[in-house]
Coordinates of C-alpha atoms in Angstrom, one line a residue:
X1307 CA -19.2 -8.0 2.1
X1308 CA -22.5 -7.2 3.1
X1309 CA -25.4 -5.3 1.3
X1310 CA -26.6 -2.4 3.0
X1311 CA -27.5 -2.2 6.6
X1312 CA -30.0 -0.6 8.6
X1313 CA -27.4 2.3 9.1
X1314 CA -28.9 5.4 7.5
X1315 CA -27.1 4.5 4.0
X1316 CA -28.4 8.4 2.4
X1317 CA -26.7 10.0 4.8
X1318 CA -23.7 7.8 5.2
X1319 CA -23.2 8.1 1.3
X1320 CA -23.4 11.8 1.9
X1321 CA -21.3 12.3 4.7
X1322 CA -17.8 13.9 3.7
X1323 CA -14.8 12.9 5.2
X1324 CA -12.8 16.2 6.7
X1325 CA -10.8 15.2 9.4
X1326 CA -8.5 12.5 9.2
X1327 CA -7.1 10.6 12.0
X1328 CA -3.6 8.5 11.9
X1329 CA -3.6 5.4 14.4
X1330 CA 0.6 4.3 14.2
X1331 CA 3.0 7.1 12.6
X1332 CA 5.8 4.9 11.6
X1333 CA 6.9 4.8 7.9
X1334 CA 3.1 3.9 6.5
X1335 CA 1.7 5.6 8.9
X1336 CA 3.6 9.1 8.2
X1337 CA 3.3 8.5 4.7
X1338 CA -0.4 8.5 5.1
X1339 CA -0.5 12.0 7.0
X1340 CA 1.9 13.6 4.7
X1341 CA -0.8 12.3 1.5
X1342 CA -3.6 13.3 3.4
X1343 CA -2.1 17.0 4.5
X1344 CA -0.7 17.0 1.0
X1345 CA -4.4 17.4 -0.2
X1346 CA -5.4 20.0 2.1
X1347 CA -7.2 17.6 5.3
X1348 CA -6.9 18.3 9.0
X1349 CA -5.1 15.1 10.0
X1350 CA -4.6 14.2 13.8
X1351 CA -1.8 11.6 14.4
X1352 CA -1.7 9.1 17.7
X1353 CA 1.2 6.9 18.6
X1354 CA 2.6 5.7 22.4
X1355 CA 6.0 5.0 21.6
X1356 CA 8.6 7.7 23.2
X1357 CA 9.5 10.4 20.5
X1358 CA 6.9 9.4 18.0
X1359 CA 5.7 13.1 17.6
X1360 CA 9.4 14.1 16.7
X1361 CA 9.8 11.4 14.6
X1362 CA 6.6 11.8 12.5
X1363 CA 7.0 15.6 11.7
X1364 CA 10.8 14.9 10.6
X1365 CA 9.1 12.2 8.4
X1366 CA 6.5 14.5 7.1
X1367 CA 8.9 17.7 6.6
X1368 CA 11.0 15.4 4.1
X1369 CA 8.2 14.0 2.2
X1370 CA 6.9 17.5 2.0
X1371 CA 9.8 18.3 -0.4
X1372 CA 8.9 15.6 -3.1
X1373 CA 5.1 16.7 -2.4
X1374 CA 5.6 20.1 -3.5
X1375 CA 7.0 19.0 -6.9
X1376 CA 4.2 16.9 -7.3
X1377 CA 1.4 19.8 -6.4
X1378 CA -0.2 20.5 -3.0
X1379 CA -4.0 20.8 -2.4
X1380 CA -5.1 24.5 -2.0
X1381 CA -4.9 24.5 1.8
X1382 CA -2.3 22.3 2.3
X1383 CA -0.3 22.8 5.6
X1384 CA 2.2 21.2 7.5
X1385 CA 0.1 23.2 10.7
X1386 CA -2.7 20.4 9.8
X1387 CA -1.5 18.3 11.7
X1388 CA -1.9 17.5 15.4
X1389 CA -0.1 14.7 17.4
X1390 CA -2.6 13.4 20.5
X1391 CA -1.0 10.8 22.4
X1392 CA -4.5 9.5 24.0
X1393 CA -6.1 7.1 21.4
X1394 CA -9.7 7.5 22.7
X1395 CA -9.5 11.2 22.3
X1396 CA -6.9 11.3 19.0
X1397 CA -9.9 9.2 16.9
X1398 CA -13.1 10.6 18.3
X1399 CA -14.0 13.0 15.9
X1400 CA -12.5 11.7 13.0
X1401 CA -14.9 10.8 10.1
X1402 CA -12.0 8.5 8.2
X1403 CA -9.2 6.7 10.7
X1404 CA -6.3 4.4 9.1
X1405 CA -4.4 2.0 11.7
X1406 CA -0.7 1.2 11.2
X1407 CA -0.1 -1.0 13.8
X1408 CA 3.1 -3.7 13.6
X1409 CA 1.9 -6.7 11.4
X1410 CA 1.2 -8.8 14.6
X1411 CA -2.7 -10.0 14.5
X1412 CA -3.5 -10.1 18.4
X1413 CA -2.4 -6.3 18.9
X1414 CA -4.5 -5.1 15.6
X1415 CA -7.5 -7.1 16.6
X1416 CA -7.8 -5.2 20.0
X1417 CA -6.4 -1.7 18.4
X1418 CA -8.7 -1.7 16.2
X1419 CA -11.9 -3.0 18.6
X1420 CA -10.4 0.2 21.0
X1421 CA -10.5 2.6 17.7
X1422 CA -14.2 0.7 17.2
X1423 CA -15.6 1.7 20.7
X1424 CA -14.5 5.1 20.3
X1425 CA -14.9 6.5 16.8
X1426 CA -18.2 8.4 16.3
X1427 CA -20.8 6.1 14.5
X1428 CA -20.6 6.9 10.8
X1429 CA -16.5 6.9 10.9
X1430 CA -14.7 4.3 8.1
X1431 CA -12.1 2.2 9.9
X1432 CA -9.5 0.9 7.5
X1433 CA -6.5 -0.8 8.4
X1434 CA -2.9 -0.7 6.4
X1435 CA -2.2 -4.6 7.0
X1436 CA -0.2 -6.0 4.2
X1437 CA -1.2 -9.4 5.3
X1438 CA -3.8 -9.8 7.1
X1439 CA -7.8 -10.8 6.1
X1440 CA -10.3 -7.6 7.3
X1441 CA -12.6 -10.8 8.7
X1442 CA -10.1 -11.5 10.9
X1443 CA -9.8 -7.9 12.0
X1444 CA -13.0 -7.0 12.0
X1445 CA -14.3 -9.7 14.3
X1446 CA -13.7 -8.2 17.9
X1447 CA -15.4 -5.3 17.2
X1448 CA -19.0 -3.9 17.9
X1449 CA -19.3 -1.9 14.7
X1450 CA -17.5 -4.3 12.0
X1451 CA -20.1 -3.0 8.8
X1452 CA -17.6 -0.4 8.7
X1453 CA -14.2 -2.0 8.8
X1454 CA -12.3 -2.9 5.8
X1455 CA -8.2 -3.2 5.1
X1456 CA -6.4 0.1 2.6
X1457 CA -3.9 -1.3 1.9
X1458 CA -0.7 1.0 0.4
X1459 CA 2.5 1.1 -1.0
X1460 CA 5.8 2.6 0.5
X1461 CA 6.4 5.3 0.3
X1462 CA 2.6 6.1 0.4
X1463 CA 2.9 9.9 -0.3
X1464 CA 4.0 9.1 -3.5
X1465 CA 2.5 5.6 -5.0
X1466 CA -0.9 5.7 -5.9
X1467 CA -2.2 2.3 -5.4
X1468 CA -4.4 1.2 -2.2
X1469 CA -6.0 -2.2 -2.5
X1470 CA -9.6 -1.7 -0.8
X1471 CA -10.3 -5.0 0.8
X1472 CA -13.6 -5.7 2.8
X1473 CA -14.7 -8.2 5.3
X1474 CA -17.4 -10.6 5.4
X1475 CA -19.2 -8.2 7.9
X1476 CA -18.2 -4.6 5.5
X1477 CA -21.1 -2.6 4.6
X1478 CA -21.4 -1.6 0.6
X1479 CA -22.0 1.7 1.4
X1480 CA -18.6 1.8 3.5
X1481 CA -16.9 0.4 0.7
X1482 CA -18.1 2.7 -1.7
X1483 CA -17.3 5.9 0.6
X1484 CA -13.9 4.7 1.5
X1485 CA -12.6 4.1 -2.2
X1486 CA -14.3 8.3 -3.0
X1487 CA -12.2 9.5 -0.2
X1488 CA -9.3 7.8 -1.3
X1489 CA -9.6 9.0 -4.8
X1490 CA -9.4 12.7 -3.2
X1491 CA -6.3 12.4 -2.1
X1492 CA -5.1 11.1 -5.6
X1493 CA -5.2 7.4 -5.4
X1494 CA -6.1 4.5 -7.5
X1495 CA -8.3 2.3 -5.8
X1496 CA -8.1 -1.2 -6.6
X1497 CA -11.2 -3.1 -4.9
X1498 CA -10.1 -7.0 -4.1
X1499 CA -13.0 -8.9 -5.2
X1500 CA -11.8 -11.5 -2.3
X1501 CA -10.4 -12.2 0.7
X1502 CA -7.2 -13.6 1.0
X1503 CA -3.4 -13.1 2.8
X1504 CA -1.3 -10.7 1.6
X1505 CA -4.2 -9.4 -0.9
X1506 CA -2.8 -9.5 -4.7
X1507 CA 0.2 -6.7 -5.0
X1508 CA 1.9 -8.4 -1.7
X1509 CA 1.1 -12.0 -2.9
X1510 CA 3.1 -11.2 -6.4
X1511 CA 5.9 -9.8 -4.9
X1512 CA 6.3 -12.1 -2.5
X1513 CA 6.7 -14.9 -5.5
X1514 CA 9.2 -13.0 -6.8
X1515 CA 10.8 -12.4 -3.6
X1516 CA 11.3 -15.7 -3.1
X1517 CA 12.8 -16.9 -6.5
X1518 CA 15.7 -13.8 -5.8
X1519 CA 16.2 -15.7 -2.5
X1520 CA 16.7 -19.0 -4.3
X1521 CA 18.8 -17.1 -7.3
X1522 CA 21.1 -15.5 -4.5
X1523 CA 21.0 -18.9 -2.4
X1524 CA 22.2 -21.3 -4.7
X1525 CA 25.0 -18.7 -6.5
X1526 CA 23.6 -17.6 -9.4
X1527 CA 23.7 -14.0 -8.5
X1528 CA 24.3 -11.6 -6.4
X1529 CA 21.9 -8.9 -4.3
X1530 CA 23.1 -6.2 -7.1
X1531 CA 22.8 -8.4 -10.3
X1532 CA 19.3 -9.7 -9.0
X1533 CA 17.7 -5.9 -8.7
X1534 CA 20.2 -4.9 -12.1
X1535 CA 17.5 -7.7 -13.9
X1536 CA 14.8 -6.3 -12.6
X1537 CA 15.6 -2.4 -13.1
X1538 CA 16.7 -2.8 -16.7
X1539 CA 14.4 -5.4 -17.5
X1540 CA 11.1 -5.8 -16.5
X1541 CA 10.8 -3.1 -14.1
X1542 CA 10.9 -0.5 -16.8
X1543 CA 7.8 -2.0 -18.6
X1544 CA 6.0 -2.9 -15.4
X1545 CA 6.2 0.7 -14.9
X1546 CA 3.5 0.7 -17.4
X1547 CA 2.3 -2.5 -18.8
X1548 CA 2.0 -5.2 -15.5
X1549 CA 2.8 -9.0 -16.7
X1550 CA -0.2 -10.0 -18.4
X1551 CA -0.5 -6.8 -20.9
X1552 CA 3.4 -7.2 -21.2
X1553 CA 3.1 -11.0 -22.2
X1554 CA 0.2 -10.4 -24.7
X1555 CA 2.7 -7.8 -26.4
X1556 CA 5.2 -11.0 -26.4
X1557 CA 2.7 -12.8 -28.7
X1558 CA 2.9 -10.2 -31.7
X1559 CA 0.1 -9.7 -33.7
X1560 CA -2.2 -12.2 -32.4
X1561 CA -0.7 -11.4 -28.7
X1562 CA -1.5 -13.4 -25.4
X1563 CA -3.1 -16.4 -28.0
X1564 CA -0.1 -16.9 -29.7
X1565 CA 2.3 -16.5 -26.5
X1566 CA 0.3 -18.6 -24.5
X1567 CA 0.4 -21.6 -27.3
X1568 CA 4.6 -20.8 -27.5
X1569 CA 5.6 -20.2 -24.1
X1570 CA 2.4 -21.8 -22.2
X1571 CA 5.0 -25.2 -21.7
X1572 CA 7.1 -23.2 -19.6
X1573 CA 5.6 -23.3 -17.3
X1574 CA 6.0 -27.1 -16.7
X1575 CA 9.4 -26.7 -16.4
X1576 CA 11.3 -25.9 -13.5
X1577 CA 12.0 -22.6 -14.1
X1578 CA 10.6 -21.0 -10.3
X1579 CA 10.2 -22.6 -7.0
X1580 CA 7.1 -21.8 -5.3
X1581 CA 8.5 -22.4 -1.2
X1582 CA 11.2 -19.8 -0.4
X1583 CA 14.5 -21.3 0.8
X1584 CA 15.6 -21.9 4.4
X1585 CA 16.5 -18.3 5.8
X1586 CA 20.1 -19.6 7.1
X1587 CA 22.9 -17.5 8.7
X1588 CA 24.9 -17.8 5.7
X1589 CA 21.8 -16.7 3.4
X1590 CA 21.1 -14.0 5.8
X1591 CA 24.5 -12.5 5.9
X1592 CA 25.2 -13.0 2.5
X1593 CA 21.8 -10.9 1.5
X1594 CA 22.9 -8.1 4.3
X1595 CA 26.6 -7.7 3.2
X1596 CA 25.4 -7.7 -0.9
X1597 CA 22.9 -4.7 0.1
X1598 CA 25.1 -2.9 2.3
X1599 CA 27.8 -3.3 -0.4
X1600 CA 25.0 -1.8 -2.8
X1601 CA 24.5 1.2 -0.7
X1602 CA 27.9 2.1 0.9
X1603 CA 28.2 5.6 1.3
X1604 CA 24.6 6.3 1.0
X1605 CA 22.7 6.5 4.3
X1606 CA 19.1 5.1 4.1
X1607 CA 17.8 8.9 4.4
X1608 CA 19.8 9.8 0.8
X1609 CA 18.4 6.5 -0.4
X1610 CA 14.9 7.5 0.3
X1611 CA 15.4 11.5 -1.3
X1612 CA 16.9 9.8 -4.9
X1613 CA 14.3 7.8 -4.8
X1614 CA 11.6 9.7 -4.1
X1615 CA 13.2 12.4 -6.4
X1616 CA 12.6 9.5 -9.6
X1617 CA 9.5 8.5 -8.4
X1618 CA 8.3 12.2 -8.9
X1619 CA 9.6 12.3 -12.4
X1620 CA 8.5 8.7 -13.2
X1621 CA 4.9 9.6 -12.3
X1622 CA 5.0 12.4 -14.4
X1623 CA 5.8 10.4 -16.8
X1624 CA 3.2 8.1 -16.5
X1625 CA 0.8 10.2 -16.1
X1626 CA -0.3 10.9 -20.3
X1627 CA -0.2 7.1 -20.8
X1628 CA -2.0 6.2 -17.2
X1629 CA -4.6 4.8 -19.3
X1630 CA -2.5 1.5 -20.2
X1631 CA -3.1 0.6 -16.5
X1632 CA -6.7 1.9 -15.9
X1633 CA -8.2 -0.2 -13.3
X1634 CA -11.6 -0.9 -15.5
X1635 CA -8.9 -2.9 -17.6
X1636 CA -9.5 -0.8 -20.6
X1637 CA -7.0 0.9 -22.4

């Protein structure tokens, strides 16, 4: 991440961001529109594949529901939004533009150097890769100071966390306006102090995404008893308390001393496996039937509105005892 640049930084760290603009309007993408109308923006959405505009509003008219429990932005209107099929012209008044482009690095490299060549100068670029370094992205493009990865969480209307990742070539200044304009749209910004795949949420569940494979793999359990250990288990404190403020409660009264001096061997033993197992046909089917099983006579769409229904009550919840999981790492 760069220092400063010889862009105007007063101004730049001035400029507010007022209309929004949505490259990609699958699930991330719409989840970003509905957050971002949900707070009151203008928000213009741009995708090429047949049907996207139809699509998208559906999308947004359903999360609009769970939004309205949670509280909409005086101004807040589904007429915000405008669907512009022609890229050029869909980002180039835009003073904030998030890409959602398929995780495929080729086609986000030259999206996002088309996006560069046509945003007005002082616009932030931020891509929603889950993946992939903003180095990598940024390098095809004439203006790469102000590129950077915002990363979310599905569904993004709802979860607060976007990991702010910059690139070798990211400008400060960029930084610091993109993680304000998130925050206005009720986020919590976590800045990743380095650049690596699959940034730090992704790279955690990944690891655990893996050992379920391996735990379903070799017979242990099934798809249901798996995500039963995790949603009576751990999941309810990770709610709050993520693994290492859980652990140092595991230690008692001298906490994460004491548990890493009885529990610390652990992790010599072979408790986890750090490669995931070969994705067979038998794995695969196996893990398809189990969650099928799971969710017969549910379609995805009544999956997504009882979830989003608990997520809404969980957050308010969480919300008096948010400061258990302050990003300054203070209680």
């Amino acid at each position: 991440m760069k220092k400063a640049t010889n862009l105007n930084v007063q101004a730049e760290e001035t400029h507010q961001v007022r209309k929004i603009a949505v490259v990609g309007t699958g699930v991330i993408g719409s989840g970003w529109i509905a957050r971002c109308l949900a707070n009151g923006y203008d928000v213009v959405a741009t995708d090429p594949a047949t049907g996207a505009e139809q699509r998208l509003r559906a999308s947004v008219e359903q999360a609009w529901t769970s939004l309205t429990k949670v509280g909409l932005a005086e101004g807040a209107s589904l007429r915000r939004l405008r669907f512009d099929p022609d890229l050029a012209s869909a980002v180039s008044d835009a003073d904030f533009i998030q890409e959602n482009a398929p995780e495929r690095e080729d086609l986000k490299r030259k999206l996002l150097a088309k996006i560069d060549k046509s945003a007005k100068p002082n616009a932030i670029i931020a891509s929603s890769t889950s993946g992939i370094t903003p180095s990598t992205l940024q390098s095809d493009c004439g203006r790469p100071e102000r590129v950077l990865v915002g990363h979310p969480f599905n569904p993004v209307y709802l979860l607060p966390l976007v990991e702010i990742v910059p690139g070798e070539a990211t400008d400060v200044a960029i930084v610091e306006r993109a993680s304000a304009f998130y925050q206005s749209i009720g986020m919590q910004s976590l800045l990743v102090r380095k650049e690596i795949e699959g940034h730090i949420a992704d790279r955690l569940m990944e690891a655990l995404w893996r050992e379920a494979l391996h735990i379903v793999n070799d017979g242990v359990a099934t798809t249901a008893e798996v995500d039963a250990a995790i949603v009576y288990g751990a999941g309810l404190r990770w709610a709050l308390m993520g693994p290492f403020l859980t652990f140092h409660l595991a230690g008692g009264e001298q906490g994460m001393r004491h548990m890493l001096e009885q529990f610390g061997p652990t992790l010599k033993l072979p408790w986890t496996r750090l490669e995931a197992p070969k994705l067979t046909d038998a794995l695969r089917e196996e893990i398809i039937a189990g969650c099928e099983a799971q969710s017969e006579g549910h379609s995805i769409e009544q999956l997504e509105i009882r979830r989003d229904d608990f997520l809404v009550r969980l957050l308010a919840l969480l919300k008096p005892y948010w400061p258990a999981a302050n990003l300054d790492g203070r209680m």
